[in-house]
């Protein structure tokens, strides 16, 4: 049972945490931590209606905690990422992609950026997104649409500027 | 499906290859929705990670070990959270994540027979194309110099074509072969048929090229290949990484209705074929393409790309078509409404067409036979001279073949110089007023 749940969700949860933290090692640490706490409460997870939603919510909260803690300790995400990604070209590619995507999402309000991440990066259905974020499905859809429209303009403007240059 | 429904449903998709048939059909006929979906998937593609993260076996084992240890070490004086934290931090050192970046993976097999492997290769190449501003493809196709850009045939010689494509700015492109040039300036398509001295300006959706247009958008072509790989039952895929390049081979059966086999082997999709894509290992970009038609178990090379240049210096002039003196761009009537050619069968339309030719009544057919225009240039006169005064010996029963949207009417005619010609007249009425247009076969 435990093995099956870990196998089923591990990749998507690490990716989910990674795109909130920016460090692969910290992301897997958080996912492990959440899995262990999840299984420690055996009675809970066996009767739980939607373990996937619970896992996403818990990891999301852990990521927020991590940011809060690191903000106080003045540790930048970049420095953590660099130290863990050293000597691994694949890690560098992953990091480059993370920075590219994060840079685009940074121009959106947090609530829209979050929905775009959940839908596009985590490939969750709107119903699942609504459960995890605690908002109605229609709101999730409209935030998604607004976010997409803003990025369309940004990408178009970027192309025009590039052409002019 | 209307535009509102299309836009509402679009947000349900995060991959263009998953679009419903209804949406694909709507996109093909609605310019606005096509543009909207292109921009939408452009954003999705910009945000979609291409590098996959896959935890290996040790990740799971580490969690189970930690759970076991936590159970054994449970002590009222030590907080569980602290133990878990220490153990999970320690676990970092024994956990390895396999990252499959779709770029390099030394552990992959060198030869893989699977649609999934092909799909991955296409995905990698789509990703690589994001950094491409333009390309120039030199290709050879077995076709007739003077015919349209669609015709292929294993009996024909190779004719060299050049494709130029700009991915930024106006998305300009140009395809040329010795007797024809077609281009798109971001607003309109232009076709110059050199041997007929005929230059026509169409809107952005003018169908001057059809299947060859796929090569203008490698990313869209690869998206289509991915979609095919998920649906095609009569296709097989091989990805070979054993040489200095990556070779991806697709074997597939002809598409279309071949109750009448007239169009079998007349285009790539309407043939049993083998397609061999060559990708560079370093950049994952398309380096070459060979298309073989398989006829009676014999492979015949039909199309061959051996040279593709990316991100080179191109100017607006590279996409222009310079017309010789005396030839001007003709703009056909946008809405054809020749009622004589509506609400009749293709056989009746063929009969009307040949009757008009026999009586030199060009006015009657000028808008359904685009090459006969108002202009009085020399080449049009030659066509009128060629067809004028003919007499019909026989007309056969119409038939459909392959993927052609229209119909063919077999005919036998006698020209005024006494020569006899037997062929199939191609007619199509897939326009808003369902008017039969003479499309070829002369």
PDB file of C-alpha atoms in Angstrom, chain A residues 37-136:
ATOM      1  CA  UNK A  37       4.300  12.044   8.291  1.00  0.00           C
ATOM      2  CA  UNK A  38       1.461  10.956   6.048  1.00  0.00           C
ATOM      3  CA  UNK A  39       2.157   7.250   6.582  1.00  0.00           C
ATOM      4  CA  UNK A  40       2.770   7.650  10.279  1.00  0.00           C
ATOM      5  CA  UNK A  41      -0.874   8.537  10.606  1.00  0.00           C
ATOM      6  CA  UNK A  42      -1.960   5.217   9.148  1.00  0.00           C
ATOM      7  CA  UNK A  43      -5.541   5.412  10.217  1.00  0.00           C
ATOM      8  CA  UNK A  44      -5.898   8.771   8.530  1.00  0.00           C
ATOM      9  CA  UNK A  45      -4.538   7.897   5.120  1.00  0.00           C
ATOM     10  CA  UNK A  46      -6.452   4.631   4.838  1.00  0.00           C
ATOM     11  CA  UNK A  47      -9.748   6.381   5.361  1.00  0.00           C
ATOM     12  CA  UNK A  48      -8.766   9.545   3.564  1.00  0.00           C
ATOM     13  CA  UNK A  49     -11.059  10.400   0.642  1.00  0.00           C
ATOM     14  CA  UNK A  50      -8.504  12.194  -1.447  1.00  0.00           C
ATOM     15  CA  UNK A  51      -4.891  11.483  -0.456  1.00  0.00           C
ATOM     16  CA  UNK A  52      -3.563  13.215  -3.574  1.00  0.00           C
ATOM     17  CA  UNK A  53      -5.139  16.511  -2.629  1.00  0.00           C
ATOM     18  CA  UNK A  54      -3.881  16.129   0.959  1.00  0.00           C
ATOM     19  CA  UNK A  55      -0.313  15.457  -0.216  1.00  0.00           C
ATOM     20  CA  UNK A  56      -0.290  18.483  -2.525  1.00  0.00           C
ATOM     21  CA  UNK A  57      -1.686  20.740   0.182  1.00  0.00           C
ATOM     22  CA  UNK A  58       0.842  19.499   2.772  1.00  0.00           C
ATOM     23  CA  UNK A  59       3.783  19.917   0.414  1.00  0.00           C
ATOM     24  CA  UNK A  60       2.543  23.358  -0.622  1.00  0.00           C
ATOM     25  CA  UNK A  61       2.464  24.367   3.059  1.00  0.00           C
ATOM     26  CA  UNK A  62       5.938  22.949   3.659  1.00  0.00           C
ATOM     27  CA  UNK A  63       7.238  24.965   0.739  1.00  0.00           C
ATOM     28  CA  UNK A  64       5.742  28.134   2.185  1.00  0.00           C
ATOM     29  CA  UNK A  65       7.374  27.305   5.543  1.00  0.00           C
ATOM     30  CA  UNK A  66      10.675  26.728   3.814  1.00  0.00           C
ATOM     31  CA  UNK A  67      10.534  30.110   2.102  1.00  0.00           C
ATOM     32  CA  UNK A  68       9.603  31.807   5.346  1.00  0.00           C
ATOM     33  CA  UNK A  69      12.497  30.199   7.179  1.00  0.00           C
ATOM     34  CA  UNK A  70      15.009  30.931   4.443  1.00  0.00           C
ATOM     35  CA  UNK A  71      13.861  34.503   4.180  1.00  0.00           C
ATOM     36  CA  UNK A  72      14.762  34.985   7.811  1.00  0.00           C
ATOM     37  CA  UNK A  73      18.093  33.238   7.423  1.00  0.00           C
ATOM     38  CA  UNK A  74      18.914  35.201   4.213  1.00  0.00           C
ATOM     39  CA  UNK A  75      19.673  32.096   2.170  1.00  0.00           C
ATOM     40  CA  UNK A  76      18.922  32.654  -1.480  1.00  0.00           C
ATOM     41  CA  UNK A  77      17.306  29.949  -3.547  1.00  0.00           C
ATOM     42  CA  UNK A  78      19.991  30.378  -6.173  1.00  0.00           C
ATOM     43  CA  UNK A  79      22.839  29.638  -3.821  1.00  0.00           C
ATOM     44  CA  UNK A  80      21.127  26.522  -2.541  1.00  0.00           C
ATOM     45  CA  UNK A  81      20.393  25.353  -6.050  1.00  0.00           C
ATOM     46  CA  UNK A  82      23.927  25.956  -7.226  1.00  0.00           C
ATOM     47  CA  UNK A  83      25.507  24.026  -4.403  1.00  0.00           C
ATOM     48  CA  UNK A  84      23.352  20.993  -5.008  1.00  0.00           C
ATOM     49  CA  UNK A  85      23.445  21.114  -8.785  1.00  0.00           C
ATOM     50  CA  UNK A  86      27.169  21.335  -9.092  1.00  0.00           C
ATOM     51  CA  UNK A  87      28.928  18.877 -11.426  1.00  0.00           C
ATOM     52  CA  UNK A  88      25.745  17.721 -13.038  1.00  0.00           C
ATOM     53  CA  UNK A  89      24.921  19.136 -16.456  1.00  0.00           C
ATOM     54  CA  UNK A  90      21.394  17.726 -16.322  1.00  0.00           C
ATOM     55  CA  UNK A  91      20.779  19.636 -13.140  1.00  0.00           C
ATOM     56  CA  UNK A  92      21.917  22.795 -14.879  1.00  0.00           C
ATOM     57  CA  UNK A  93      19.377  22.232 -17.646  1.00  0.00           C
ATOM     58  CA  UNK A  94      16.672  21.679 -15.086  1.00  0.00           C
ATOM     59  CA  UNK A  95      17.674  24.831 -13.290  1.00  0.00           C
ATOM     60  CA  UNK A  96      17.779  26.853 -16.525  1.00  0.00           C
ATOM     61  CA  UNK A  97      14.288  25.683 -17.347  1.00  0.00           C
ATOM     62  CA  UNK A  98      13.121  26.502 -13.823  1.00  0.00           C
ATOM     63  CA  UNK A  99      14.492  30.028 -14.122  1.00  0.00           C
ATOM     64  CA  UNK A 100      12.931  30.557 -17.540  1.00  0.00           C
ATOM     65  CA  UNK A 101       9.489  29.420 -16.384  1.00  0.00           C
ATOM     66  CA  UNK A 102       9.696  31.265 -13.060  1.00  0.00           C
ATOM     67  CA  UNK A 103      10.736  34.466 -14.829  1.00  0.00           C
ATOM     68  CA  UNK A 104       7.597  34.308 -16.977  1.00  0.00           C
ATOM     69  CA  UNK A 105       5.309  33.485 -14.069  1.00  0.00           C
ATOM     70  CA  UNK A 106       6.757  36.271 -11.932  1.00  0.00           C
ATOM     71  CA  UNK A 107       4.924  38.872 -14.002  1.00  0.00           C
ATOM     72  CA  UNK A 108       1.566  37.459 -12.890  1.00  0.00           C
ATOM     73  CA  UNK A 109      -0.293  37.985  -9.630  1.00  0.00           C
ATOM     74  CA  UNK A 110       0.466  35.139  -7.225  1.00  0.00           C
ATOM     75  CA  UNK A 111      -3.051  33.666  -7.397  1.00  0.00           C
ATOM     76  CA  UNK A 112      -2.903  33.392 -11.202  1.00  0.00           C
ATOM     77  CA  UNK A 113       0.667  32.132 -11.249  1.00  0.00           C
ATOM     78  CA  UNK A 114      -0.287  29.387  -8.779  1.00  0.00           C
ATOM     79  CA  UNK A 115      -3.162  28.139 -10.956  1.00  0.00           C
ATOM     80  CA  UNK A 116      -0.978  28.125 -14.076  1.00  0.00           C
ATOM     81  CA  UNK A 117       1.669  26.101 -12.253  1.00  0.00           C
ATOM     82  CA  UNK A 118      -0.856  23.555 -11.027  1.00  0.00           C
ATOM     83  CA  UNK A 119      -2.518  23.208 -14.419  1.00  0.00           C
ATOM     84  CA  UNK A 120       0.460  23.321 -16.796  1.00  0.00           C
ATOM     85  CA  UNK A 121       3.455  22.135 -14.788  1.00  0.00           C
ATOM     86  CA  UNK A 122       1.641  19.710 -12.493  1.00  0.00           C
ATOM     87  CA  UNK A 123      -0.963  18.784 -15.123  1.00  0.00           C
ATOM     88  CA  UNK A 124      -3.793  18.743 -12.585  1.00  0.00           C
ATOM     89  CA  UNK A 125      -7.445  18.965 -13.609  1.00  0.00           C
ATOM     90  CA  UNK A 126      -9.363  22.106 -12.607  1.00  0.00           C
ATOM     91  CA  UNK A 127     -11.412  20.038 -10.169  1.00  0.00           C
ATOM     92  CA  UNK A 128      -8.232  18.895  -8.407  1.00  0.00           C
ATOM     93  CA  UNK A 129      -6.841  22.438  -8.441  1.00  0.00           C
ATOM     94  CA  UNK A 130     -10.040  23.692  -6.834  1.00  0.00           C
ATOM     95  CA  UNK A 131      -9.744  21.081  -4.069  1.00  0.00           C
ATOM     96  CA  UNK A 132      -6.102  21.869  -3.359  1.00  0.00           C
ATOM     97  CA  UNK A 133      -6.453  25.640  -3.365  1.00  0.00           C
ATOM     98  CA  UNK A 134      -9.918  25.725  -1.787  1.00  0.00           C
ATOM     99  CA  UNK A 135     -11.455  27.887  -4.508  1.00  0.00           C
ATOM    100  CA  UNK A 136     -14.419  27.139  -6.820  1.00  0.00           C
TER     101      UNK A 136
END
